[in-house]
Short mmCIF file of C-alpha atoms in Angstrom, two decimals:
data_model
loop_
_atom_site.label_atom_id
_atom_site.label_comp_id
_atom_site.label_asym_id
_atom_site.label_seq_id
_atom_site.Cartn_x
_atom_site.Cartn_y
_atom_site.Cartn_z
CA MET A 1 -4.74 9.02 35.14
CA ALA A 2 -5.45 12.04 32.69
CA SER A 3 -7.19 11.70 29.46
CA SER A 4 -7.52 14.33 26.62
CA GLY A 5 -10.70 15.03 23.77
CA ARG A 6 -13.95 13.05 24.23
CA SER A 7 -12.46 9.87 25.54
CA ASP A 8 -14.39 7.72 27.75
CA PRO A 9 -11.85 4.83 29.37
CA ASP A 10 -14.15 2.14 29.70
CA GLY A 11 -16.43 3.49 26.35
CA ILE A 12 -13.44 3.29 24.26
CA ALA A 13 -12.16 -0.16 25.92
CA GLN A 14 -15.55 -1.29 24.56
CA ALA A 15 -15.42 0.01 21.15
CA LEU A 16 -11.63 -0.92 20.49
CA GLY A 17 -12.86 -4.54 21.86
CA ALA A 18 -16.04 -4.15 19.28
CA ALA A 19 -14.12 -3.11 16.25
CA ARG A 20 -11.30 -5.90 16.84
CA ALA A 21 -14.24 -8.66 17.30
CA GLU A 22 -16.18 -7.66 13.94
CA GLY A 23 -12.96 -7.03 11.85
CA ARG A 24 -14.09 -3.73 11.27
CA ALA A 25 -12.13 0.25 11.11
CA PHE A 26 -12.95 2.11 13.75
CA ASP A 27 -11.91 5.92 13.31
CA PRO A 28 -11.75 7.27 17.03
CA LEU A 29 -11.52 10.69 16.24
CA PRO A 30 -14.65 12.15 15.34
CA ARG A 31 -16.59 10.45 18.35
CA PHE A 32 -13.71 10.36 21.10
CA GLY A 33 -11.02 13.02 19.90
CA PRO A 34 -6.96 12.98 20.36
CA LEU A 35 -5.73 10.69 23.39
CA SER A 36 -2.83 11.84 25.26
CA LEU A 37 0.02 8.98 26.19
CA GLU A 38 -1.24 8.29 29.89
CA ALA A 39 -4.72 8.39 28.50
CA GLY A 40 -3.87 5.49 25.58
CA TYR A 41 -2.11 3.49 28.39
CA ALA A 42 -5.00 3.23 30.64
CA ILE A 43 -7.11 1.93 28.22
CA ALA A 44 -4.52 -0.24 26.70
CA ALA A 45 -4.41 -1.63 30.10
CA ARG A 46 -8.50 -1.99 30.63
CA ARG A 47 -7.91 -4.62 27.31
CA CYS A 48 -5.03 -6.27 28.48
CA ASP A 49 -4.18 -6.59 32.16
CA PRO A 50 -0.16 -5.53 32.37
CA GLY A 51 -0.27 -8.64 35.40
CA GLN A 52 -1.42 -10.80 32.76
CA ALA A 53 0.75 -9.91 29.89
CA ALA A 54 2.75 -12.69 28.62
CA ALA A 55 5.21 -10.55 26.39
CA TYR A 56 5.63 -6.69 25.50
CA LYS A 57 6.21 -5.34 22.22
CA LEU A 58 7.96 -2.13 21.70
CA GLY A 59 7.69 0.40 19.60
CA GLY A 60 9.82 3.94 19.18
CA THR A 61 13.02 2.22 19.30
CA THR A 62 14.14 3.14 15.69
CA GLU A 63 14.56 6.61 13.89
CA ALA A 64 11.16 5.57 11.97
CA THR A 65 9.18 5.01 14.26
CA ARG A 66 9.99 8.06 16.40
CA GLU A 67 9.65 10.30 13.27
CA ALA A 68 6.77 8.62 12.12
CA PHE A 69 4.74 8.80 15.75
CA ALA A 70 6.21 12.31 17.41
CA VAL A 71 7.76 10.43 19.99
CA SER A 72 11.66 10.88 21.77
CA ARG A 73 11.40 7.24 23.76
CA ALA A 74 9.92 3.83 23.97
CA TYR A 75 6.30 3.14 23.64
CA ALA A 76 4.94 -0.96 24.59
CA GLY A 77 2.41 -2.83 24.13
CA ALA A 78 0.79 -6.18 26.05
CA LEU A 79 0.50 -9.43 24.65
CA CYS A 80 -1.80 -11.95 25.94
CA ALA A 81 -0.94 -15.50 25.82
CA GLY A 82 -3.28 -16.70 23.13
CA GLN A 83 -1.54 -14.20 20.77
CA LEU A 84 1.64 -15.89 21.24
CA ILE A 85 2.63 -18.53 18.81
CA GLU A 86 5.73 -20.62 18.08
CA ALA A 87 7.71 -20.69 14.84
CA GLY A 88 6.26 -22.35 11.36
CA GLN A 89 2.91 -22.51 12.83
CA ASP A 90 0.20 -20.72 10.92
CA LEU A 91 -0.84 -16.95 12.26
CA PRO A 92 -4.23 -16.69 13.44
CA HIS A 93 -7.70 -16.08 12.10
CA GLY A 94 -9.19 -12.55 11.71
CA LEU A 95 -6.43 -10.21 11.69
CA ILE A 96 -6.82 -6.82 11.06
CA ASN A 97 -4.92 -5.28 8.24
CA PRO A 98 -1.93 -7.25 9.54
CA VAL A 99 2.06 -6.42 8.67
CA VAL A 100 5.11 -8.44 9.91
CA GLU A 101 8.20 -7.35 11.10
CA PRO A 102 11.33 -9.34 12.42
CA GLU A 103 12.46 -8.69 15.68
CA ILE A 104 15.04 -9.12 18.59
CA LEU A 105 13.37 -11.28 21.79
CA LEU A 106 14.76 -10.31 25.41
CA ALA A 107 14.09 -12.56 28.21
CA PHE A 108 14.97 -11.76 31.81
CA THR A 109 15.80 -14.16 34.84
CA GLN A 110 14.38 -11.31 37.45
CA SER A 111 11.02 -9.42 37.96
CA PHE A 112 11.43 -6.20 37.66
CA ALA A 113 9.91 -3.75 40.32
CA PRO A 114 8.31 -0.55 39.01
CA GLN A 115 10.71 2.19 39.04
CA ARG A 116 11.44 5.41 37.11
CA ALA A 117 15.23 5.94 37.04
CA PRO A 118 16.35 3.64 34.12
CA ARG A 119 18.66 0.51 34.62
CA SER A 120 21.87 -0.19 33.32
CA GLU A 121 22.49 -1.87 30.54
CA GLN A 122 25.17 -4.19 32.46
CA SER A 123 22.25 -4.86 34.74
CA LEU A 124 20.05 -5.72 32.60
CA ARG A 125 22.73 -8.18 30.61
CA ASP A 126 23.42 -9.55 34.08
CA ALA A 127 19.84 -10.44 34.14
CA LEU A 128 19.19 -11.95 30.63
CA ALA A 129 17.81 -15.48 30.73
CA TRP A 130 17.88 -15.93 26.81
CA VAL A 131 17.57 -13.77 23.50
CA GLY A 132 15.83 -14.73 20.38
CA ILE A 133 14.40 -13.93 17.30
CA ALA A 134 10.22 -13.01 16.39
CA LEU A 135 8.20 -12.12 13.93
CA GLU A 136 5.77 -9.68 15.16
CA VAL A 137 2.50 -9.09 13.98
CA PRO A 138 0.36 -5.93 14.02
CA ALA A 139 -2.78 -5.24 13.19
CA THR A 140 -5.02 -3.32 14.43
CA PRO A 141 -9.12 -1.59 13.29
CA VAL A 142 -7.81 1.94 14.57
CA SER A 143 -7.74 4.02 11.21
CA GLY A 144 -5.57 6.77 9.97
CA LEU A 145 -2.69 5.71 12.12
CA PRO A 146 0.01 7.24 12.68
CA GLN A 147 -1.83 10.75 12.21
CA THR A 148 -4.59 9.24 14.33
CA GLY A 149 -1.55 10.28 17.60
CA VAL A 150 0.90 7.30 19.42
CA GLY A 151 -2.40 7.76 22.14
CA TRP A 152 -4.62 5.74 19.57
CA LEU A 153 -1.93 2.87 19.03
CA LEU A 154 -1.31 2.94 22.85
CA ALA A 155 -5.16 2.60 23.44
CA ASP A 156 -5.05 -0.51 21.49
CA CYS A 157 -1.75 -1.90 22.70
CA CYS A 158 0.10 -0.80 20.14
CA ALA A 159 -1.65 -2.42 17.24
CA ALA A 160 -0.85 -6.28 19.21
CA GLY A 161 -1.47 -8.58 17.08
CA ALA A 162 0.36 -12.02 17.31
CA LEU A 163 4.16 -12.70 18.33
CA VAL A 164 5.74 -15.23 16.51
CA MET A 165 8.62 -16.74 18.82
CA GLY A 166 11.58 -18.21 17.19
CA GLU A 167 14.61 -19.54 18.12
CA ARG A 168 16.31 -18.99 21.79
CA LEU A 169 19.76 -18.16 22.04
CA PRO A 170 22.46 -18.11 24.95
CA PRO A 171 22.42 -14.99 26.69
CA ASP A 172 26.14 -14.12 25.44
CA ARG A 173 24.87 -14.97 21.63
CA LEU A 174 23.10 -11.26 22.26
CA ASP A 175 26.17 -9.07 20.84
CA ALA A 176 26.35 -11.27 17.99
CA LEU A 177 22.75 -11.19 17.06
CA SER A 178 22.81 -6.89 17.52
CA GLN A 179 25.20 -7.38 14.73
CA ALA A 180 22.38 -8.85 12.25
CA ARG A 181 21.70 -8.56 8.67
CA VAL A 182 17.85 -9.03 7.98
CA THR A 183 16.61 -9.74 5.27
CA LEU A 184 12.23 -9.74 5.30
CA GLN A 185 10.43 -11.64 2.66
CA VAL A 186 6.76 -12.01 2.19
CA GLY A 187 5.36 -13.80 -0.76
CA THR A 188 7.59 -12.10 -3.73
CA ARG A 189 7.92 -8.36 -1.84
CA THR A 190 11.21 -8.13 0.84
CA SER A 191 12.83 -5.79 2.73
CA GLN A 192 16.08 -5.26 3.92
CA GLY A 193 17.50 -3.82 7.80
CA ALA A 194 20.02 -5.08 10.68
CA ALA A 195 20.14 -4.79 14.24
CA SER A 196 21.42 -1.87 14.26
CA ARG A 197 18.38 0.05 13.35
CA LEU A 198 17.31 0.01 16.51
CA VAL A 199 18.61 3.38 18.66
CA ASP A 200 20.24 2.52 21.59
CA GLY A 201 19.87 -1.41 20.87
CA ALA A 202 17.90 -4.30 22.47
CA LEU A 203 19.05 -3.91 25.68
CA GLY A 204 18.72 -0.01 25.61
CA ALA A 205 15.06 -0.04 24.19
CA VAL A 206 14.41 -2.08 27.19
CA SER A 207 16.02 -0.01 29.75
CA ASP A 208 13.90 2.83 28.14
CA ILE A 209 10.48 0.96 28.30
CA LEU A 210 10.83 0.03 32.17
CA ALA A 211 11.23 3.52 33.19
CA VAL A 212 8.12 4.55 31.57
CA PHE A 213 6.24 1.10 33.18
CA GLY A 214 7.64 3.00 36.65
CA GLU A 215 5.51 6.38 35.53
CA LEU A 216 2.79 4.09 35.42
CA ASP A 217 3.54 1.89 38.45
CA TRP A 218 3.89 -1.26 36.48
CA ALA A 219 5.51 -4.14 37.00
CA VAL A 220 6.98 -7.13 35.14
CA PRO A 221 7.01 -10.65 35.75
CA ALA A 222 10.15 -12.62 35.52
CA GLY A 223 10.49 -14.61 32.21
CA ILE A 224 8.41 -12.07 30.33
CA PRO A 225 9.48 -11.72 26.55
CA PHE A 226 10.55 -8.14 25.49
CA ALA A 227 10.24 -7.42 21.09
CA THR A 228 12.39 -4.61 20.52
CA GLY A 229 11.20 -3.19 17.42
CA GLY A 230 11.25 -3.67 13.93
CA LEU A 231 14.40 -4.67 12.18
CA ALA A 232 13.30 -3.98 8.68
CA PRO A 233 10.59 -2.15 7.04
CA ALA A 234 7.39 -4.04 7.69
CA LEU A 235 5.50 -5.38 5.33
CA PRO A 236 2.16 -6.25 4.67
CA ILE A 237 0.72 -10.05 4.20
CA GLY A 238 -2.49 -11.09 3.02
CA ALA A 239 -3.96 -14.67 3.38
CA GLY A 240 -2.27 -17.78 1.79
CA GLU A 241 1.30 -15.91 1.54
CA THR A 242 4.36 -17.16 3.65
CA VAL A 243 7.09 -14.96 5.80
CA LEU A 244 10.38 -15.72 6.06
CA ALA A 245 13.02 -13.87 7.96
CA GLY A 246 16.72 -14.08 7.89
CA PHE A 247 18.99 -12.79 10.55
CA ALA A 248 23.22 -13.39 9.58
CA GLY A 249 25.46 -12.00 11.99
CA PRO A 250 29.00 -13.27 13.18
CA GLY A 251 28.56 -16.97 13.84
CA ILE A 252 25.37 -16.85 13.39
CA GLU A 253 22.65 -18.31 10.60
CA LEU A 254 18.87 -18.34 11.58
CA SER A 255 15.65 -17.80 9.83
CA ILE A 256 12.13 -17.75 10.89
CA SER A 257 8.35 -18.51 9.18
CA THR A 258 5.05 -17.78 9.56
CA ARG A 259 1.64 -18.40 7.54
CA LEU A 260 -1.33 -16.72 7.16
CA CYS A 261 -3.46 -19.40 5.84
CA GLN A 262 -6.39 -19.25 3.81
CA GLU A 263 -10.16 -18.29 5.71
CA GLY A 264 -12.73 -21.87 6.46
#
């Protein structure tokens, strides 16, 4: 895949991995220059094999992220198995500058072979295995985002930190969940949002990213959850703080929580 600037895919993957392991900030532009989207995805694939992904986190699905990163379609990062935790469990140590945002999860009964043409929302709806709620926790050593560029966000698997998996619901609850109002609280800070923040809805977000994956020749196994984008403005989380998100829609009252415990 094409790269840009002074990029060295193997060197960049190693530099990002080292920065994460050491918990330090990483300013990539002086050493490597800007990255194209293609280069960002290629580097991400070196860091987390798409064929081994445990979940995908989507960005570019709300007006806020599209404007911040100057994109017009969805982008995604893979999460590995160790980055998925269940609601109520503590977040892992070592997250770098973590923030939290509430999201809708979708998982499917079928696998998806690479296909560039968009899949219809009805075909995706028919293939739904379950829908759910989550807390997605972006955490990245890459400094200067979003000005550093979306290519660098992609290279770090879209700032994949952790994904807190909440309650699963039957597929027929998607429409009610898609009308939910959302409240996020971290410590004493709060933000308000709604599922309507997703520009094309949760199914539209998945359709968009599957077309992107088709261009990358990436396949998705059955059952892989997609976190479809932040439903309320993200809030930072510090050591010892608890997160609580509430989802309220027609016939739905759901909540999900986690905590970033003190080290040691």
